[in-house]
Short mmCIF file of C-alpha atoms and ligand atoms in Angstrom, two decimals:
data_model
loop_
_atom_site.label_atom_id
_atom_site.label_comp_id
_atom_site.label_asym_id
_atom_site.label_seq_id
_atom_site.Cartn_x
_atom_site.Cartn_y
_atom_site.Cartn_z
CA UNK F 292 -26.18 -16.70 -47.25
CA UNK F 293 -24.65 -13.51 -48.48
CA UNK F 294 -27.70 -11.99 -48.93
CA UNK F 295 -29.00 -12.92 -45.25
CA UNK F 296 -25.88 -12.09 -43.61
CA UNK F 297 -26.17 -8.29 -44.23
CA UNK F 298 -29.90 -8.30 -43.34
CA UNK F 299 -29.20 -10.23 -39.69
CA UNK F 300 -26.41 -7.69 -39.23
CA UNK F 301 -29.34 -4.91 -39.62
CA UNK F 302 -31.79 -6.34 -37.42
CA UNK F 303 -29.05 -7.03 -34.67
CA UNK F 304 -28.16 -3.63 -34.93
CA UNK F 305 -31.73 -1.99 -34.81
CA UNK F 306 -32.67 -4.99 -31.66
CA UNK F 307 -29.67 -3.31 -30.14
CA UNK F 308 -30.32 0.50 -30.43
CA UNK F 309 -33.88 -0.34 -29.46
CA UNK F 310 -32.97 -2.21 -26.54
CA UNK F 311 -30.82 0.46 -25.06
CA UNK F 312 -33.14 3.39 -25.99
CA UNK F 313 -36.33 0.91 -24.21
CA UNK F 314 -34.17 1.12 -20.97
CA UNK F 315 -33.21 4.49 -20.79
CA UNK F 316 -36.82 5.77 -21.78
CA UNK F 317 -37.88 2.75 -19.26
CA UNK F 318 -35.44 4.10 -16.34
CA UNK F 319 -36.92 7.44 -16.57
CA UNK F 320 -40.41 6.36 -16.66
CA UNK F 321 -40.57 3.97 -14.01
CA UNK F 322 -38.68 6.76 -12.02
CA UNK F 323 -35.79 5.08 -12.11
CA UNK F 324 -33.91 8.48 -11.40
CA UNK F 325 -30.39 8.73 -12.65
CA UNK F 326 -29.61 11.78 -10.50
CA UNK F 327 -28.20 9.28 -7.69
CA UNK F 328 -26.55 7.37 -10.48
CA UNK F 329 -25.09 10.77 -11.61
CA UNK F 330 -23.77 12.19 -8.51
CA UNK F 331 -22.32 8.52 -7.05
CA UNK F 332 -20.30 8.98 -10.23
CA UNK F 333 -19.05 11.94 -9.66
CA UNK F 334 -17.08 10.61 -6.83
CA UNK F 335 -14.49 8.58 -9.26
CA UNK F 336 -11.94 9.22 -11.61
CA UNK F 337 -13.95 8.67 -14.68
CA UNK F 338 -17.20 9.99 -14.04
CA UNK F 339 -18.08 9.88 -18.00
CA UNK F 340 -17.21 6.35 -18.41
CA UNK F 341 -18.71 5.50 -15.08
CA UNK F 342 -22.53 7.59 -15.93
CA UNK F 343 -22.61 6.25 -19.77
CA UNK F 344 -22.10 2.26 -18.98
CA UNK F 345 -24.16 2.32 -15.19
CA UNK F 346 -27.59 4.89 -16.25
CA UNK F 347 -28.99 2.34 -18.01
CA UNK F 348 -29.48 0.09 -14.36
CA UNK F 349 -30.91 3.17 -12.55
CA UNK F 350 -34.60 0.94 -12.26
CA UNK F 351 -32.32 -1.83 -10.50
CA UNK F 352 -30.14 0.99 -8.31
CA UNK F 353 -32.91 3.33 -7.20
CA UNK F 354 -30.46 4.62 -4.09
CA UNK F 355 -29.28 1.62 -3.24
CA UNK F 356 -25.46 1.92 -2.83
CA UNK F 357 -24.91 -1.58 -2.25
CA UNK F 358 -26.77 -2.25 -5.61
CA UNK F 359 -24.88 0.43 -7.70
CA UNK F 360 -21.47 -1.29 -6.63
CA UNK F 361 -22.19 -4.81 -7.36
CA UNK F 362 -23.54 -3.55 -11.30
CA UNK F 363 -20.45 -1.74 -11.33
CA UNK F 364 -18.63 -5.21 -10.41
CA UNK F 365 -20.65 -7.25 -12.96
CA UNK F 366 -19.95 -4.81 -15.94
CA UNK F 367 -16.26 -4.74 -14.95
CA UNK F 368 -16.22 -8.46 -14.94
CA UNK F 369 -18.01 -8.75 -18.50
CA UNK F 370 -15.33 -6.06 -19.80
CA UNK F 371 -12.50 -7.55 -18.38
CA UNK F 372 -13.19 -10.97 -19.55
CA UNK F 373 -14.22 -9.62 -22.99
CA UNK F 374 -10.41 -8.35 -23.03
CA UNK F 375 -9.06 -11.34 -21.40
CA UNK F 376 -10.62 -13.70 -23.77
CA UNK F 377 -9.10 -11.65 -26.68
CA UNK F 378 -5.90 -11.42 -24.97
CA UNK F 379 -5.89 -15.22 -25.52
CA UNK F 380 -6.98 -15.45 -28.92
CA UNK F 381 -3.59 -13.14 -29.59
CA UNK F 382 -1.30 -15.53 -27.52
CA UNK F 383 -2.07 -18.60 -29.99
CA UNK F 384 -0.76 -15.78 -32.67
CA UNK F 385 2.13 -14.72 -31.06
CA UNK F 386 3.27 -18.22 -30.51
CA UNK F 387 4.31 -18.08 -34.31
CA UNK F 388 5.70 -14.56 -33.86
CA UNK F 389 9.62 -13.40 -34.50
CA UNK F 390 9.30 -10.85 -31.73
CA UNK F 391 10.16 -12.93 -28.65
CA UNK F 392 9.60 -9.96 -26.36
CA UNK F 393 6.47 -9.11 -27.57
CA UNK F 394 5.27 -12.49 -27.52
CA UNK F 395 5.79 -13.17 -23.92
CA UNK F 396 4.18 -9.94 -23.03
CA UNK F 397 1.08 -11.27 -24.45
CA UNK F 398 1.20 -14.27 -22.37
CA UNK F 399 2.26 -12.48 -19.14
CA UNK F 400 -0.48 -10.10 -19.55
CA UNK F 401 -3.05 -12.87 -20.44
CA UNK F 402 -2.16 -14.75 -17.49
CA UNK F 403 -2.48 -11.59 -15.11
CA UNK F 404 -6.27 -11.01 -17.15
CA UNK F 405 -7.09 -14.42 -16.53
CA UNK F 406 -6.41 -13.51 -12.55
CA UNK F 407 -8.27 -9.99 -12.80
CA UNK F 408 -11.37 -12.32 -13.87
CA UNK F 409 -11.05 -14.59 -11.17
CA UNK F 410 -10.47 -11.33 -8.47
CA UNK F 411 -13.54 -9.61 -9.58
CA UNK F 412 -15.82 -12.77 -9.71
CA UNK F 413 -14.90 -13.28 -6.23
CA UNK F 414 -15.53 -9.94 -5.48
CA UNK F 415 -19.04 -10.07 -7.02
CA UNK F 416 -19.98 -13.20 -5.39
CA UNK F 417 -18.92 -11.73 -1.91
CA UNK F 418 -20.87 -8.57 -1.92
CA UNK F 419 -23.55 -10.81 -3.59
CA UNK F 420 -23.92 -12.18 0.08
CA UNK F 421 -24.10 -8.90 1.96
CA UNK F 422 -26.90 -8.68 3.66
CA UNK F 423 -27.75 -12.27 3.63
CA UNK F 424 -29.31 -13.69 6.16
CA UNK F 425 -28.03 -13.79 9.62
CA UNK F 426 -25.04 -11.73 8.68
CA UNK F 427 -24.37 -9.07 11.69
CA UNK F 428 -22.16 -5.70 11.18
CA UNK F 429 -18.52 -7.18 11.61
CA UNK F 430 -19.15 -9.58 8.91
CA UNK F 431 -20.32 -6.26 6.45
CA UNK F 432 -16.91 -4.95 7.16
CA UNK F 433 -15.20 -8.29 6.92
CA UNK F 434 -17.15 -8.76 3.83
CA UNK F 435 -16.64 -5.25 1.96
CA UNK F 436 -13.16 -6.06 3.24
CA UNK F 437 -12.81 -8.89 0.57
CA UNK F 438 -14.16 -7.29 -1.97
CA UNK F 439 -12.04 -4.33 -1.51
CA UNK F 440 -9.08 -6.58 -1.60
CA UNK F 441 -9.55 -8.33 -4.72
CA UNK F 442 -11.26 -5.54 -6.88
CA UNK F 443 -7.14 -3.60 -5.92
CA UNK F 444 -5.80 -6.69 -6.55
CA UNK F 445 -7.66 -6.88 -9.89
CA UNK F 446 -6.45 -3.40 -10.68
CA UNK F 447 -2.15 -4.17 -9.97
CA UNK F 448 -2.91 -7.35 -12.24
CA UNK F 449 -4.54 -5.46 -15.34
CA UNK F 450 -1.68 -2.72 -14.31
CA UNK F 451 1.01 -5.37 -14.32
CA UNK F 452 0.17 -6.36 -18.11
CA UNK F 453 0.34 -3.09 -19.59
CA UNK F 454 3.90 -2.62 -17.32
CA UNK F 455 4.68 -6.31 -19.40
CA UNK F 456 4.71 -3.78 -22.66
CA UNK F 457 7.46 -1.13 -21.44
CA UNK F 458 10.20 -2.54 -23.44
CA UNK F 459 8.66 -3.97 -26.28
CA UNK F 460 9.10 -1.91 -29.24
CA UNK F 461 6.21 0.44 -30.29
CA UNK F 462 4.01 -2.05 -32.35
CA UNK F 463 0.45 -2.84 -33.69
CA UNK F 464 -0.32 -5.79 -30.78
CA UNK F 465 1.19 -3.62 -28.32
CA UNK F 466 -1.11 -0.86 -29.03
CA UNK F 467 -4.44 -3.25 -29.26
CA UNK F 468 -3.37 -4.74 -26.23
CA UNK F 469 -2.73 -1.82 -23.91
CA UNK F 470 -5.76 0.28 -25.66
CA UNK F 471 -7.83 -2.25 -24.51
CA UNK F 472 -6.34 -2.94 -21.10
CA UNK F 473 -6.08 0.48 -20.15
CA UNK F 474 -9.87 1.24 -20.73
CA UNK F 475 -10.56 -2.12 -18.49
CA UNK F 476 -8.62 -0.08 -15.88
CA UNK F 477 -10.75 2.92 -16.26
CA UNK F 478 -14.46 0.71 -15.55
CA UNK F 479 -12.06 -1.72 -12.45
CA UNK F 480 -11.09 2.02 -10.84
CA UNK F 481 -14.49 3.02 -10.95
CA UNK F 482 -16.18 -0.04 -9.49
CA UNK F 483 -13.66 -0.25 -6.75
CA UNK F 484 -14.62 3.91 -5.97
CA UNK F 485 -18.23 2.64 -5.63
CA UNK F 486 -17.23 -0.07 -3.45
CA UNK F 487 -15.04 2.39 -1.04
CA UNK F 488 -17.88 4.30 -0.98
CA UNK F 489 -20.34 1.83 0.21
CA UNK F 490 -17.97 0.40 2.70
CA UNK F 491 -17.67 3.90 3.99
CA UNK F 492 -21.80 4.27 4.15
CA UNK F 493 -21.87 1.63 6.59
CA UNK F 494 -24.20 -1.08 6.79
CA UNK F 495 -26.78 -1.80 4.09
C1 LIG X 98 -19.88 16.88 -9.21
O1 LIG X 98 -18.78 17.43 -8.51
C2 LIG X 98 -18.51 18.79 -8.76
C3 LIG X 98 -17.30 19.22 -7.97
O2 LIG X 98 -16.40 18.18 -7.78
C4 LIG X 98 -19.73 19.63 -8.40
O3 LIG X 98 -19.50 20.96 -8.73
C5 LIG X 98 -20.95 19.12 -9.14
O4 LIG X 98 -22.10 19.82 -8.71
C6 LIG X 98 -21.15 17.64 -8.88
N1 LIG X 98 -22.26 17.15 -9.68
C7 LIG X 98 -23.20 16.32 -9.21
C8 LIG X 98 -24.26 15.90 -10.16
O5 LIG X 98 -23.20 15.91 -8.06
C1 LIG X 99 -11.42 -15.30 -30.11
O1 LIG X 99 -11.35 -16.21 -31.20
C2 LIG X 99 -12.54 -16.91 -31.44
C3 LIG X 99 -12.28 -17.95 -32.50
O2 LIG X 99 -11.53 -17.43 -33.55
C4 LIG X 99 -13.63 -15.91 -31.85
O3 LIG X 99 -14.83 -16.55 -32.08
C5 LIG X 99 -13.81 -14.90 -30.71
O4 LIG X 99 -14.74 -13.91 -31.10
C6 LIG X 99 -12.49 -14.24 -30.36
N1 LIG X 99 -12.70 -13.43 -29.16
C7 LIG X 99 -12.40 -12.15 -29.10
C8 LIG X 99 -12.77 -11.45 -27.85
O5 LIG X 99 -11.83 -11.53 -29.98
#
């Protein structure tokens, strides 16, 4: 056992870097472009974070605004529930904490989490539906409305939990917690720039 565990931890890690180097090297040889990828970026407030975690779906994307906003929606979901799910695993320890302050913070700000992840599933499984059939050009709008709505509303929650920390003294959790939350912001920003910008292209 302690002589497997480092050797799975190896072979994870090389599966891993393989993976993500097959997909970029796939991407570009499929022609996969990531010039659109690139230059949709460019259009939010994190272009870095928005190019490093969306290149490697240029194959899916091609042009396809539509596509490009719901991966952006599906990685922001994984993230944010990633961060959520630790965010609980902290209140069961904070239950047994002195620091009464901090303590409710963490539950506030799970319970505002727990909404994000609700807000951007929605949001995925509306623009999942665009362009299903039958659907004419009010219900794009009406549709790209929704998602609009609950990808901000997803934003004030994750924004609401870091608020939680103002007056709770300087402090390892508070630090892990808002570290984390405030990169979640960064990828929910994004994804709601792509969406704009789809809504604004029109119809699909
Ligand atoms: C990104 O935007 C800047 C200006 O905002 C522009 O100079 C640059 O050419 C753009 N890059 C791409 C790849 O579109
Ligand atoms: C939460 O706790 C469980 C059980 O201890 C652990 O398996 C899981 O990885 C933790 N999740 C996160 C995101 O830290």
């Amino acid at each position: 056992m302690n002589i497997q565990r480092p050797l799975l931890f190896f072979v994870l890690f090389f599966v891993t870097a393989f993976s993500t180097l097959n997909a970029a090297v796939a991407a570009d040889y499929y022609g996969g472009s990531t010039d659109f990828i690139r230059s949709s970026c460019n259009t939010t407030l994190y272009p870095d974070i928005c190019f490093t975690s969306l290149s490697r779906y240029a194959n899916a994307v091609q042009q396809n605004p539509g596509q490009l906003a719901r991966v952006a929606i599906s990685v922001t979901l994984s993230k944010v529930h990633r961060v959520a799910s630790y965010v609980s695993n902290l209140t069961r320890e904070a239950d047994y904490s002195a620091d009464t302050r901090a303590a409710s913070a963490i539950h506030d700000c799970f319970t505002n989490l727990d909404d994000a992840v609700d807000q951007i599933r929605g949001s995925l499984k509306q623009i999942r539906q665009i362009g299903a059939v039958g659907a004419g050009a009010g219900s794009f709008l009406f549709q790209m409305s929704n998602v609009q709505t609950w990808m901000s509303a997803a934003l004030t929650d994750e924004e609401t939990c870091t608020d939680g920390f103002q007056d709770v003294d300087d402090c390892k959790v508070k630090t892990q917690v808002c570290d984390r939350v405030s990169n979640v912001k960064k990828f929910t920003s994004n994804a709601l720039a792509l969406v704009n910008s789809y809504a604004n292209k029109g119809m699909p």
